[in-house]
Tab-separated table of C-alpha atoms in Angstrom:
chain	number	residue	atom	x	y	z
I	1	UNK	CA	19.585	25.547	-37.446
I	2	UNK	CA	19.406	22.197	-39.150
I	3	UNK	CA	18.416	19.214	-37.081
I	4	UNK	CA	20.874	16.418	-37.834
I	5	UNK	CA	19.153	13.134	-37.194
I	6	UNK	CA	21.051	11.051	-39.738
I	7	UNK	CA	22.275	8.656	-37.012
I	8	UNK	CA	19.040	8.621	-35.000
I	9	UNK	CA	18.908	4.840	-34.955
I	10	UNK	CA	21.973	4.909	-32.684
I	11	UNK	CA	20.574	7.519	-30.278
I	12	UNK	CA	20.084	6.761	-26.598
I	13	UNK	CA	16.923	7.932	-24.866
I	14	UNK	CA	18.559	11.137	-23.617
I	15	UNK	CA	19.143	12.545	-27.100
I	16	UNK	CA	15.618	12.529	-28.533
I	17	UNK	CA	13.571	15.753	-28.509
I	18	UNK	CA	11.128	15.876	-25.590
I	19	UNK	CA	7.651	14.518	-26.259
I	20	UNK	CA	8.661	13.054	-29.652
I	21	UNK	CA	8.379	16.499	-31.253
I	22	UNK	CA	9.922	16.818	-34.706
I	23	UNK	CA	11.569	20.221	-34.308
I	24	UNK	CA	11.926	21.010	-38.002
I	25	UNK	CA	9.739	21.116	-41.090
I	26	UNK	CA	10.321	19.170	-44.310
I	27	UNK	CA	11.724	16.010	-42.729
I	28	UNK	CA	9.143	13.904	-44.607
I	29	UNK	CA	11.425	14.403	-47.629
I	30	UNK	CA	13.872	12.006	-45.960
I	31	UNK	CA	11.183	9.457	-45.332
I	32	UNK	CA	11.301	7.235	-48.424
I	33	UNK	CA	7.829	5.810	-48.769
I	34	UNK	CA	8.498	4.568	-52.314
I	35	UNK	CA	9.413	1.170	-50.868
I	36	UNK	CA	5.753	0.536	-50.026
I	37	UNK	CA	4.855	0.484	-53.754
I	38	UNK	CA	3.507	-2.633	-55.445
I	39	UNK	CA	2.204	-0.780	-58.523
I	40	UNK	CA	4.264	1.813	-60.373
I	41	UNK	CA	2.808	4.708	-62.404
I	42	UNK	CA	4.164	5.028	-65.970
I	43	UNK	CA	3.540	8.197	-67.993
I	44	UNK	CA	2.661	8.229	-71.687
I	45	UNK	CA	3.817	11.753	-72.514
I	46	UNK	CA	2.127	11.571	-75.973
I	47	UNK	CA	-1.302	11.549	-74.272
I	48	UNK	CA	-0.524	14.024	-71.431
I	49	UNK	CA	-2.111	17.487	-71.787
I	50	UNK	CA	-0.495	19.010	-68.633
I	51	UNK	CA	-3.847	19.485	-66.889
I	52	UNK	CA	-2.097	18.690	-63.556
I	53	UNK	CA	-5.011	16.717	-62.155
I	54	UNK	CA	-2.404	14.172	-61.070
I	55	UNK	CA	-0.393	16.907	-59.344
I	56	UNK	CA	-3.474	18.139	-57.473
I	57	UNK	CA	-4.675	14.699	-56.406
I	58	UNK	CA	-1.344	13.043	-55.506
I	59	UNK	CA	-1.372	12.539	-51.701
I	60	UNK	CA	2.437	12.318	-51.597
I	61	UNK	CA	3.468	15.304	-53.752
I	62	UNK	CA	5.199	12.770	-55.967
I	63	UNK	CA	4.289	14.320	-59.337
I	64	UNK	CA	7.317	16.099	-60.812
I	65	UNK	CA	6.457	19.273	-62.692
I	66	UNK	CA	8.998	21.626	-64.215
I	67	UNK	CA	8.156	24.822	-66.058
I	68	UNK	CA	4.453	23.877	-66.180
I	69	UNK	CA	5.307	20.594	-67.817
I	70	UNK	CA	4.477	17.208	-66.237
I	71	UNK	CA	7.805	15.347	-66.133
I	72	UNK	CA	6.919	12.105	-64.354
I	73	UNK	CA	7.049	10.715	-60.818
I	74	UNK	CA	9.234	10.999	-57.720
I	75	UNK	CA	9.559	7.266	-57.125
I	76	UNK	CA	11.306	7.761	-53.777
I	77	UNK	CA	7.977	8.932	-52.329
I	78	UNK	CA	5.298	7.520	-54.689
I	79	UNK	CA	3.418	4.785	-52.773
I	80	UNK	CA	1.776	3.489	-55.936
I	81	UNK	CA	-1.766	4.272	-54.827
I	82	UNK	CA	-2.900	4.833	-58.448
I	83	UNK	CA	-4.989	7.943	-57.765
I	84	UNK	CA	-3.120	9.810	-60.532
I	85	UNK	CA	-3.944	7.057	-63.067
I	86	UNK	CA	-7.566	7.019	-61.914
I	87	UNK	CA	-7.971	10.797	-62.158
I	88	UNK	CA	-6.100	11.304	-65.452
I	89	UNK	CA	-8.729	12.427	-68.033
I	90	UNK	CA	-6.579	11.211	-70.938
I	91	UNK	CA	-5.527	7.800	-69.547
I	92	UNK	CA	-1.930	8.950	-69.871
I	93	UNK	CA	-0.844	7.105	-66.702
I	94	UNK	CA	-0.690	3.304	-66.549
I	95	UNK	CA	-0.082	1.334	-63.333
I	96	UNK	CA	2.371	-1.515	-63.920
I	97	UNK	CA	3.643	-4.269	-61.643
I	98	UNK	CA	6.471	-2.842	-59.495
I	99	UNK	CA	8.522	-6.037	-59.362
I	100	UNK	CA	8.449	-6.475	-63.122
I	101	UNK	CA	9.284	-2.797	-63.593
I	102	UNK	CA	12.232	-3.177	-61.217
I	103	UNK	CA	13.492	-6.250	-63.072
I	104	UNK	CA	13.280	-4.361	-66.354
I	105	UNK	CA	15.223	-1.425	-64.793
I	106	UNK	CA	17.936	-3.813	-63.608
I	107	UNK	CA	18.139	-5.549	-67.005
I	108	UNK	CA	18.427	-2.166	-68.723
I	109	UNK	CA	21.225	-0.960	-66.437
I	110	UNK	CA	23.156	-4.253	-66.604
O	1	UNK	CA	-3.511	40.374	3.006
O	2	UNK	CA	-4.980	37.077	1.949
O	3	UNK	CA	-8.744	36.997	1.575
O	4	UNK	CA	-10.431	34.728	4.099
O	5	UNK	CA	-13.532	33.185	2.583
O	6	UNK	CA	-16.014	30.397	3.173
O	7	UNK	CA	-16.658	28.574	-0.108
O	8	UNK	CA	-17.162	25.065	-1.449
O	9	UNK	CA	-14.152	23.125	-2.755
O	10	UNK	CA	-15.147	23.482	-6.389
O	11	UNK	CA	-15.199	27.292	-6.012
O	12	UNK	CA	-11.741	27.135	-4.459
O	13	UNK	CA	-10.399	25.417	-7.585
O	14	UNK	CA	-12.298	27.835	-9.859
O	15	UNK	CA	-10.795	30.775	-7.960
O	16	UNK	CA	-7.286	29.366	-8.446
O	17	UNK	CA	-8.062	28.947	-12.148
O	18	UNK	CA	-9.235	32.572	-12.362
O	19	UNK	CA	-5.973	33.755	-10.825
O	20	UNK	CA	-3.931	31.506	-13.113
O	21	UNK	CA	-5.908	32.789	-16.127
O	22	UNK	CA	-5.080	29.852	-18.445
O	23	UNK	CA	-5.244	30.440	-22.207
O	24	UNK	CA	-7.633	27.584	-22.905
O	25	UNK	CA	-10.065	25.584	-20.754
O	26	UNK	CA	-11.785	22.844	-22.748
O	27	UNK	CA	-14.426	21.140	-20.617
O	28	UNK	CA	-17.450	18.930	-20.821
O	29	UNK	CA	-20.199	21.024	-19.225
O	30	UNK	CA	-22.647	18.465	-17.809
O	31	UNK	CA	-22.709	15.410	-15.523
O	32	UNK	CA	-20.319	14.105	-14.202
O	33	UNK	CA	-18.789	17.573	-14.440
O	34	UNK	CA	-18.768	19.471	-11.170
O	35	UNK	CA	-19.331	23.098	-10.254
O	36	UNK	CA	-15.640	23.856	-10.959
O	37	UNK	CA	-16.484	24.442	-14.600
O	38	UNK	CA	-19.873	25.999	-13.789
O	39	UNK	CA	-18.271	28.623	-11.542
O	40	UNK	CA	-15.415	29.155	-13.965
O	41	UNK	CA	-17.802	29.624	-16.899
O	42	UNK	CA	-19.554	32.384	-14.934
O	43	UNK	CA	-16.173	34.041	-14.389
O	44	UNK	CA	-15.522	33.857	-18.137
O	45	UNK	CA	-18.995	35.243	-18.938
O	46	UNK	CA	-18.525	38.068	-16.436
O	47	UNK	CA	-15.161	38.985	-17.945
O	48	UNK	CA	-13.282	38.162	-14.721
O	49	UNK	CA	-10.869	35.890	-16.587
O	50	UNK	CA	-9.588	35.975	-20.170
O	51	UNK	CA	-9.480	32.207	-20.811
O	52	UNK	CA	-11.077	30.696	-23.867
O	53	UNK	CA	-13.644	28.235	-22.518
O	54	UNK	CA	-14.515	25.524	-25.027
O	55	UNK	CA	-17.596	23.452	-24.274
O	56	UNK	CA	-16.952	20.080	-25.860
O	57	UNK	CA	-19.136	17.025	-26.438
O	58	UNK	CA	-17.300	14.602	-24.152
O	59	UNK	CA	-14.383	14.350	-21.743
O	60	UNK	CA	-12.451	12.501	-24.427
O	61	UNK	CA	-12.859	15.636	-26.538
O	62	UNK	CA	-12.045	17.882	-23.574
O	63	UNK	CA	-8.633	16.281	-23.173
O	64	UNK	CA	-8.150	16.096	-26.962
O	65	UNK	CA	-8.824	19.823	-27.295
O	66	UNK	CA	-6.544	20.418	-24.316
O	67	UNK	CA	-3.727	18.473	-25.972
O	68	UNK	CA	-4.175	20.425	-29.215
O	69	UNK	CA	-4.250	23.755	-27.399
O	70	UNK	CA	-1.201	22.831	-25.299
O	71	UNK	CA	0.766	21.716	-28.369
O	72	UNK	CA	-0.205	25.014	-29.981
O	73	UNK	CA	1.525	26.738	-27.077
O	74	UNK	CA	-1.313	27.555	-24.706
O	75	UNK	CA	-1.486	27.140	-20.943
O	76	UNK	CA	-4.318	24.636	-20.567
O	77	UNK	CA	-6.476	23.579	-17.644
O	78	UNK	CA	-9.586	21.456	-17.349
O	79	UNK	CA	-11.658	19.637	-14.753
O	80	UNK	CA	-13.591	16.420	-14.565
O	81	UNK	CA	-14.781	13.647	-12.262
O	82	UNK	CA	-15.583	9.934	-12.147
O	83	UNK	CA	-16.774	8.548	-15.507
O	84	UNK	CA	-15.495	11.731	-17.117
O	85	UNK	CA	-11.930	10.873	-16.143
O	86	UNK	CA	-12.542	7.324	-17.343
O	87	UNK	CA	-13.641	8.634	-20.723
O	88	UNK	CA	-10.456	10.718	-20.909
O	89	UNK	CA	-8.272	7.656	-20.369
O	90	UNK	CA	-6.898	7.314	-23.891
O	91	UNK	CA	-5.995	10.980	-24.049
O	92	UNK	CA	-4.381	11.088	-20.590
O	93	UNK	CA	-1.553	8.925	-21.915
O	94	UNK	CA	-1.146	11.167	-24.962
O	95	UNK	CA	-0.894	14.314	-22.825
O	96	UNK	CA	1.871	12.768	-20.711
O	97	UNK	CA	3.589	11.085	-23.673
O	98	UNK	CA	3.783	14.405	-25.499
O	99	UNK	CA	5.031	15.999	-22.247
O	100	UNK	CA	2.304	18.650	-22.248
O	101	UNK	CA	2.005	20.504	-18.925
O	102	UNK	CA	-1.799	20.424	-18.707
O	103	UNK	CA	-3.388	20.837	-15.263
O	104	UNK	CA	-6.549	18.878	-14.507
O	105	UNK	CA	-8.673	19.086	-11.376
O	106	UNK	CA	-10.418	15.783	-10.741
O	107	UNK	CA	-13.167	15.491	-8.188
O	108	UNK	CA	-12.717	11.956	-6.820
O	109	UNK	CA	-15.850	9.939	-7.318
O	110	UNK	CA	-16.628	6.277	-7.808
O	111	UNK	CA	-16.774	4.441	-11.125
O	112	UNK	CA	-19.841	2.508	-12.266
O	113	UNK	CA	-21.250	-0.168	-11.991
O	114	UNK	CA	-23.471	-0.024	-10.052
O	115	UNK	CA	-24.159	3.630	-10.762
O	116	UNK	CA	-23.019	5.709	-7.816
O	117	UNK	CA	-22.073	9.369	-7.791
O	118	UNK	CA	-20.349	9.559	-4.420
O	119	UNK	CA	-16.778	9.894	-3.247
O	120	UNK	CA	-14.075	7.315	-3.616
O	121	UNK	CA	-10.700	7.152	-5.332
O	122	UNK	CA	-11.486	4.581	-8.024
O	123	UNK	CA	-11.338	7.168	-10.822
O	124	UNK	CA	-8.005	8.780	-9.939
O	125	UNK	CA	-6.336	5.532	-8.812
O	126	UNK	CA	-7.179	4.014	-12.171
O	127	UNK	CA	-5.161	6.814	-13.774
O	128	UNK	CA	-2.149	6.268	-11.535
O	129	UNK	CA	-0.050	4.738	-14.304
O	130	UNK	CA	-1.054	7.247	-16.985
O	131	UNK	CA	2.093	9.328	-16.520
O	132	UNK	CA	0.364	12.194	-14.727
O	133	UNK	CA	1.625	13.717	-11.484
O	134	UNK	CA	-1.093	13.290	-8.840
O	135	UNK	CA	-1.540	15.589	-5.835
O	136	UNK	CA	-4.259	14.770	-3.300
O	137	UNK	CA	-5.989	17.470	-1.263
O	138	UNK	CA	-7.390	17.138	2.260
O	139	UNK	CA	-9.748	20.130	2.019
O	140	UNK	CA	-10.732	23.125	-0.093
O	141	UNK	CA	-7.692	25.106	1.010
O	142	UNK	CA	-5.361	22.386	-0.212
O	143	UNK	CA	-7.296	22.013	-3.457
O	144	UNK	CA	-6.761	25.749	-4.068
O	145	UNK	CA	-3.092	25.636	-3.028
O	146	UNK	CA	-2.387	22.483	-5.047
O	147	UNK	CA	-3.971	23.986	-8.167
O	148	UNK	CA	-1.667	27.027	-8.080
O	149	UNK	CA	1.376	24.849	-7.449
O	150	UNK	CA	0.374	22.326	-10.123
O	151	UNK	CA	0.957	24.867	-12.879
O	152	UNK	CA	4.495	25.571	-11.688
O	153	UNK	CA	5.292	21.869	-11.314
O	154	UNK	CA	3.855	20.871	-14.699
O	155	UNK	CA	5.643	23.634	-16.598
O	156	UNK	CA	9.024	23.212	-14.918
O	157	UNK	CA	11.622	22.445	-17.616
O	158	UNK	CA	12.924	19.430	-15.673
O	159	UNK	CA	9.417	17.960	-15.406
O	160	UNK	CA	7.100	18.911	-18.308
O	161	UNK	CA	4.360	16.518	-17.302
O	162	UNK	CA	0.630	17.000	-16.814
O	163	UNK	CA	-0.594	17.316	-13.230
O	164	UNK	CA	-3.832	16.070	-11.692
O	165	UNK	CA	-5.109	17.881	-8.617
O	166	UNK	CA	-7.426	15.586	-6.680
O	167	UNK	CA	-10.168	16.570	-4.294
O	168	UNK	CA	-12.753	14.278	-2.746
O	169	UNK	CA	-16.227	14.380	-4.247
O	170	UNK	CA	-18.912	16.057	-2.091
O	171	UNK	CA	-16.834	15.915	1.118
O	172	UNK	CA	-14.561	18.616	-0.330
O	173	UNK	CA	-16.166	19.581	-3.619
O	174	UNK	CA	-19.599	20.434	-2.242
O	175	UNK	CA	-18.807	21.394	1.347
O	176	UNK	CA	-18.295	24.958	2.500
O	177	UNK	CA	-14.961	25.393	4.194
O	178	UNK	CA	-13.019	28.335	5.564
O	179	UNK	CA	-9.919	29.135	3.552
O	180	UNK	CA	-7.515	31.867	2.512
O	181	UNK	CA	-6.959	33.020	-1.063
O	182	UNK	CA	-3.763	34.752	-2.123
O	183	UNK	CA	-3.927	38.274	-3.495
O	184	UNK	CA	-4.347	38.147	-7.285
O	185	UNK	CA	-0.990	39.796	-7.940
O	186	UNK	CA	0.851	37.417	-5.610
O	187	UNK	CA	-0.802	34.389	-7.188
O	188	UNK	CA	-0.034	35.600	-10.712
O	189	UNK	CA	3.567	36.330	-9.802
O	190	UNK	CA	3.955	32.896	-8.239
O	191	UNK	CA	2.489	31.099	-11.262
O	192	UNK	CA	4.492	33.238	-13.699
O	193	UNK	CA	4.422	33.576	-17.463
O	194	UNK	CA	4.264	30.411	-19.504
O	195	UNK	CA	6.943	29.930	-22.135
O	196	UNK	CA	5.847	26.992	-24.293
O	197	UNK	CA	8.321	24.627	-25.899
O	198	UNK	CA	8.067	24.128	-29.681
O	199	UNK	CA	4.595	25.708	-30.008
O	200	UNK	CA	2.690	24.802	-33.163
O	201	UNK	CA	1.579	28.410	-33.584
O	202	UNK	CA	5.158	29.602	-34.010
O	203	UNK	CA	4.853	29.747	-37.805
O	204	UNK	CA	8.499	30.777	-38.232
O	205	UNK	CA	9.679	27.525	-36.651
O	206	UNK	CA	7.355	24.832	-37.962
O	207	UNK	CA	7.324	21.603	-35.935
O	208	UNK	CA	5.392	18.329	-35.867
O	209	UNK	CA	3.649	16.971	-32.762
O	210	UNK	CA	2.328	13.453	-32.379
O	211	UNK	CA	4.052	11.845	-35.357
O	212	UNK	CA	4.011	8.081	-35.998
O	213	UNK	CA	6.987	6.272	-34.494
O	214	UNK	CA	6.190	2.683	-35.341
O	215	UNK	CA	8.582	2.150	-38.261
O	216	UNK	CA	11.853	3.429	-36.820
O	217	UNK	CA	10.858	2.364	-33.338
O	218	UNK	CA	12.046	4.903	-30.755
O	219	UNK	CA	8.956	4.452	-28.539
O	220	UNK	CA	10.970	2.667	-25.848
O	221	UNK	CA	13.420	5.593	-25.649
O	222	UNK	CA	10.608	8.145	-25.403
O	223	UNK	CA	8.957	6.226	-22.561
O	224	UNK	CA	12.244	6.140	-20.639
O	225	UNK	CA	12.637	9.879	-21.188
O	226	UNK	CA	9.092	10.369	-19.876
O	227	UNK	CA	10.013	8.488	-16.698
O	228	UNK	CA	12.874	10.955	-16.236
O	229	UNK	CA	10.322	13.763	-15.913
O	230	UNK	CA	8.705	11.779	-13.094
O	231	UNK	CA	12.110	11.092	-11.484
O	232	UNK	CA	12.896	14.824	-11.587
O	233	UNK	CA	9.477	15.803	-10.214
O	234	UNK	CA	10.005	15.283	-6.435
O	235	UNK	CA	12.771	17.895	-6.227
O	236	UNK	CA	10.607	20.364	-8.151
O	237	UNK	CA	7.484	19.595	-6.087
O	238	UNK	CA	9.530	20.158	-2.909
O	239	UNK	CA	10.987	23.422	-4.207
O	240	UNK	CA	7.603	24.735	-5.395
O	241	UNK	CA	5.952	23.649	-2.104
O	242	UNK	CA	8.566	25.530	-0.053
O	243	UNK	CA	8.315	28.631	-2.236
O	244	UNK	CA	4.532	28.546	-1.935
O	245	UNK	CA	4.932	28.305	1.833
O	246	UNK	CA	6.924	31.543	1.855
O	247	UNK	CA	4.191	33.562	0.121
O	248	UNK	CA	1.179	31.886	1.764
O	249	UNK	CA	2.348	30.593	5.125
O	250	UNK	CA	1.275	27.127	3.982
O	251	UNK	CA	4.326	25.075	2.940
O	252	UNK	CA	3.835	21.746	1.164
O	253	UNK	CA	5.891	18.553	0.952
O	254	UNK	CA	5.315	14.991	-0.232
O	255	UNK	CA	3.283	14.070	2.830
O	256	UNK	CA	2.372	15.391	6.248
O	257	UNK	CA	3.473	13.585	9.397
O	258	UNK	CA	1.095	13.964	12.334
O	259	UNK	CA	2.057	12.787	15.828
O	260	UNK	CA	4.665	10.470	14.337
O	261	UNK	CA	7.580	11.349	16.682
O	262	UNK	CA	6.705	8.811	19.378
O	263	UNK	CA	4.029	6.801	17.536
O	264	UNK	CA	3.988	3.049	18.078
O	265	UNK	CA	1.609	2.475	15.228
O	266	UNK	CA	0.404	4.674	12.386
O	267	UNK	CA	-2.094	4.995	9.604
O	268	UNK	CA	-1.565	6.310	6.076
O	269	UNK	CA	-4.406	8.043	4.260
O	270	UNK	CA	-5.078	10.347	1.315
O	271	UNK	CA	-7.594	13.125	0.839
O	272	UNK	CA	-10.411	14.188	3.119
O	273	UNK	CA	-10.184	11.106	5.351
O	274	UNK	CA	-6.967	12.576	6.774
O	275	UNK	CA	-9.005	15.318	8.455
O	276	UNK	CA	-11.218	12.816	10.243
O	277	UNK	CA	-8.265	10.604	11.118
O	278	UNK	CA	-6.361	13.568	12.591
O	279	UNK	CA	-9.252	14.135	15.015
O	280	UNK	CA	-9.351	10.423	15.794
O	281	UNK	CA	-5.602	10.506	16.502
O	282	UNK	CA	-6.148	13.380	18.938
O	283	UNK	CA	-8.920	11.438	20.684
O	284	UNK	CA	-6.811	8.274	20.847
O	285	UNK	CA	-3.855	10.224	22.219
O	286	UNK	CA	-6.142	11.382	25.079
O	287	UNK	CA	-6.692	7.685	25.785
O	288	UNK	CA	-2.902	7.126	25.811
O	289	UNK	CA	-2.811	5.314	22.497
O	290	UNK	CA	0.445	6.149	20.728
O	291	UNK	CA	-0.864	6.548	17.197
O	292	UNK	CA	0.370	8.764	14.371
O	293	UNK	CA	-0.784	9.545	10.872
O	294	UNK	CA	0.813	10.143	7.502
O	295	UNK	CA	-1.272	12.089	5.043
O	296	UNK	CA	0.021	11.345	1.584
O	297	UNK	CA	-0.214	14.350	-0.738
O	298	UNK	CA	2.083	13.358	-3.618
O	299	UNK	CA	0.894	9.999	-4.918
O	300	UNK	CA	2.569	10.269	-8.330
O	301	UNK	CA	5.513	10.207	-8.307
O	302	UNK	CA	5.389	7.882	-5.302
O	303	UNK	CA	7.698	9.008	-2.464
O	304	UNK	CA	8.790	5.444	-1.638
O	305	UNK	CA	12.117	6.122	0.112
O	306	UNK	CA	10.701	8.965	2.212
O	307	UNK	CA	7.671	6.914	3.290
O	308	UNK	CA	9.889	3.993	4.256
O	309	UNK	CA	11.989	6.312	6.385
O	310	UNK	CA	8.942	7.855	8.046
O	311	UNK	CA	7.231	4.523	8.720
O	312	UNK	CA	10.141	2.309	9.745
O	313	UNK	CA	10.036	3.705	13.302
O	314	UNK	CA	6.580	2.285	14.047
O	315	UNK	CA	5.622	-1.313	14.852
O	316	UNK	CA	2.419	-1.478	12.808
O	317	UNK	CA	0.936	0.503	9.931
O	318	UNK	CA	-2.640	0.562	8.689
O	319	UNK	CA	-2.929	1.729	5.095
O	320	UNK	CA	-6.257	3.332	4.246
O	321	UNK	CA	-7.394	2.847	0.654
O	322	UNK	CA	-10.524	4.420	-0.818
O	323	UNK	CA	-10.421	2.090	-3.841
O	324	UNK	CA	-9.550	-1.523	-4.577
O	325	UNK	CA	-7.152	-2.989	-7.115
O	326	UNK	CA	-9.291	-6.082	-7.736
O	327	UNK	CA	-6.038	-8.011	-7.939
O	328	UNK	CA	-7.337	-10.703	-5.619
O	329	UNK	CA	-5.905	-10.670	-2.120
O	330	UNK	CA	-3.360	-7.899	-2.808
O	331	UNK	CA	-5.414	-5.084	-1.246
O	332	UNK	CA	-5.805	-1.475	-2.355
O	333	UNK	CA	-3.296	0.471	-4.474
O	334	UNK	CA	-1.663	2.473	-1.660
O	335	UNK	CA	-1.195	-0.727	0.371
O	336	UNK	CA	0.362	-2.581	-2.566
O	337	UNK	CA	2.811	0.246	-3.221
O	338	UNK	CA	3.863	0.880	0.363
O	339	UNK	CA	4.482	-2.846	0.845
O	340	UNK	CA	6.535	-2.873	-2.322
O	341	UNK	CA	8.502	0.178	-1.126
O	342	UNK	CA	9.533	-1.752	2.011
O	343	UNK	CA	10.894	-4.774	0.129
O	344	UNK	CA	14.585	-3.854	0.494
O	345	UNK	CA	14.150	-2.578	4.009
O	346	UNK	CA	15.651	-4.650	6.835
O	347	UNK	CA	13.313	-3.029	9.352
O	348	UNK	CA	9.687	-3.136	8.404
O	349	UNK	CA	6.514	-2.620	10.372
O	350	UNK	CA	3.570	-5.015	10.330
O	351	UNK	CA	1.145	-3.850	7.728
O	352	UNK	CA	-2.547	-4.169	7.160
O	353	UNK	CA	-4.934	-2.614	4.694
O	354	UNK	CA	-8.217	-0.860	5.415
O	355	UNK	CA	-10.376	-0.456	2.341
O	356	UNK	CA	-13.053	2.071	3.292
O	357	UNK	CA	-15.551	4.542	1.941
O	358	UNK	CA	-16.290	2.980	-1.441
O	359	UNK	CA	-19.168	4.706	-3.191
O	360	UNK	CA	-19.265	7.398	-0.515
O	361	UNK	CA	-19.673	5.131	2.545
O	362	UNK	CA	-18.949	7.343	5.576
O	363	UNK	CA	-15.731	6.924	7.512
O	364	UNK	CA	-16.887	7.428	11.092
O	365	UNK	CA	-14.790	7.833	14.254
O	366	UNK	CA	-16.087	4.418	15.310
O	367	UNK	CA	-14.597	2.758	12.253
O	368	UNK	CA	-11.261	4.549	12.647
O	369	UNK	CA	-11.169	3.565	16.338
O	370	UNK	CA	-11.790	-0.059	15.315
O	371	UNK	CA	-8.777	0.115	12.998
O	372	UNK	CA	-6.681	1.815	15.718
O	373	UNK	CA	-7.556	-0.883	18.198
O	374	UNK	CA	-6.616	-3.671	15.753
O	375	UNK	CA	-3.344	-1.919	14.902
O	376	UNK	CA	-2.611	-1.409	18.590
O	377	UNK	CA	-3.111	-5.164	19.113
O	378	UNK	CA	-0.822	-5.934	16.196
O	379	UNK	CA	1.855	-3.607	17.560
O	380	UNK	CA	1.634	-5.313	20.983
O	381	UNK	CA	1.389	-8.936	19.858
O	382	UNK	CA	3.414	-8.796	16.637
O	383	UNK	CA	0.603	-10.461	14.735
O	384	UNK	CA	-1.674	-9.031	12.014
O	385	UNK	CA	-5.011	-10.836	12.232
O	386	UNK	CA	-6.377	-9.802	8.869
O	387	UNK	CA	-4.181	-8.392	6.089
O	388	UNK	CA	-6.931	-6.801	3.996
O	389	UNK	CA	-9.927	-5.401	5.869
O	390	UNK	CA	-13.076	-3.814	4.520
O	391	UNK	CA	-13.884	-1.045	6.977
O	392	UNK	CA	-17.576	-0.191	7.247
O	393	UNK	CA	-18.714	-3.003	4.978
O	394	UNK	CA	-22.035	-4.653	5.841
O	395	UNK	CA	-21.365	-8.349	6.252
O	396	UNK	CA	-23.654	-11.298	6.810
O	397	UNK	CA	-27.154	-10.562	8.093
O	398	UNK	CA	-27.459	-6.916	9.030
O	399	UNK	CA	-30.101	-6.208	11.643
């Protein structure tokens, strides 16, 4: 069974699960914490040695790894805490200003 | 055959707990803890009950461990008293907010300061808005009976709220009383198997308990839903009380009416005082005083409509409170609520408040007779001389 809570903001008090229980696992995936970010991690793939320290330390499971290769960051969940940049033994992750990064993204897509 | 015994009130609760055989009992083992947990721990040590007894470092931790164990899917019970209940405060609201059917026996004792270990209702009355169902007991028998029923009430799917069973410190907790215990099998059958809702230990269906709500903001809706459990509770408490009556011969309702049929004035009381007042009513009846008594058992939820119906026939009512609200001239909590219950009523009796027994001060026949005589005057003259009275208080120079 999948718990459909897509319109939860419209729910009356009768519809919520008793005792505020979340009756399903994995719902944190829908909780986009990326909006909290003021600093954005940027990967320099030239320096990265795929040690996965960042993967281990990330408190939000926001490091994207495919086939044992560090691919970058899940920016929908990355809160910009900078732990990955701090722990990286090769200084392959830089923290940049989120607003500037956003402006650059918009300029690039325009 | 029920077993007729003579035991103290705390042993009566421990015996009910043994028959219920809860999965987990987290409890603080020393003062202000009472012999409920001491007796129960002996039962655990002697293998008479299978419960996991967790000795914790404070009552705050006792309720915290209880909440965790209940969310995990266990049937949880604990006991406390006085400052212990006060230290649980924060967690009481979490137990009710999460709709966990925990059962707690609280031995009613005063709150400091000054330090005093004796009976009054300050501890339990302070928890009256914590979302717990509260059942008061007049004696050891009722403490035992209420404990068995509390499990059924708490776990009922229409309720799912924690229940507090209240018994007066020393007067009930430490006094030997004659009572009847149900046969183990009958008690177990009555209590039944517990089927938890969304247990954390069900690894195949992972769930989250106690998540943060502050960003989306559904707190208001959850609190309204919690109130629904309380609104549903009276029907369940009535049903469970009647069913218990069938197996024990001791049926229970919201309150007991004593000599109310032709009463011209009445008193309302909770807990052990009702026993003394019943005797005083009998004595007064011999002297042709038409007095009745209502012994309130279910304090949360508050049976407002039923109390109004039962009390609107009399001319004057004296409400006995074993705690104060400290709200100025408003009187004790039971007084405030009964007055509020009468607001819409066209017919209402005169009402006065008798705050008595704070810090274990005895409630003697003499004091009750004083209240009766004042209420009798009020019923005759239509005038209440003093709205809030402190019964048994030393005033002025005491010789």
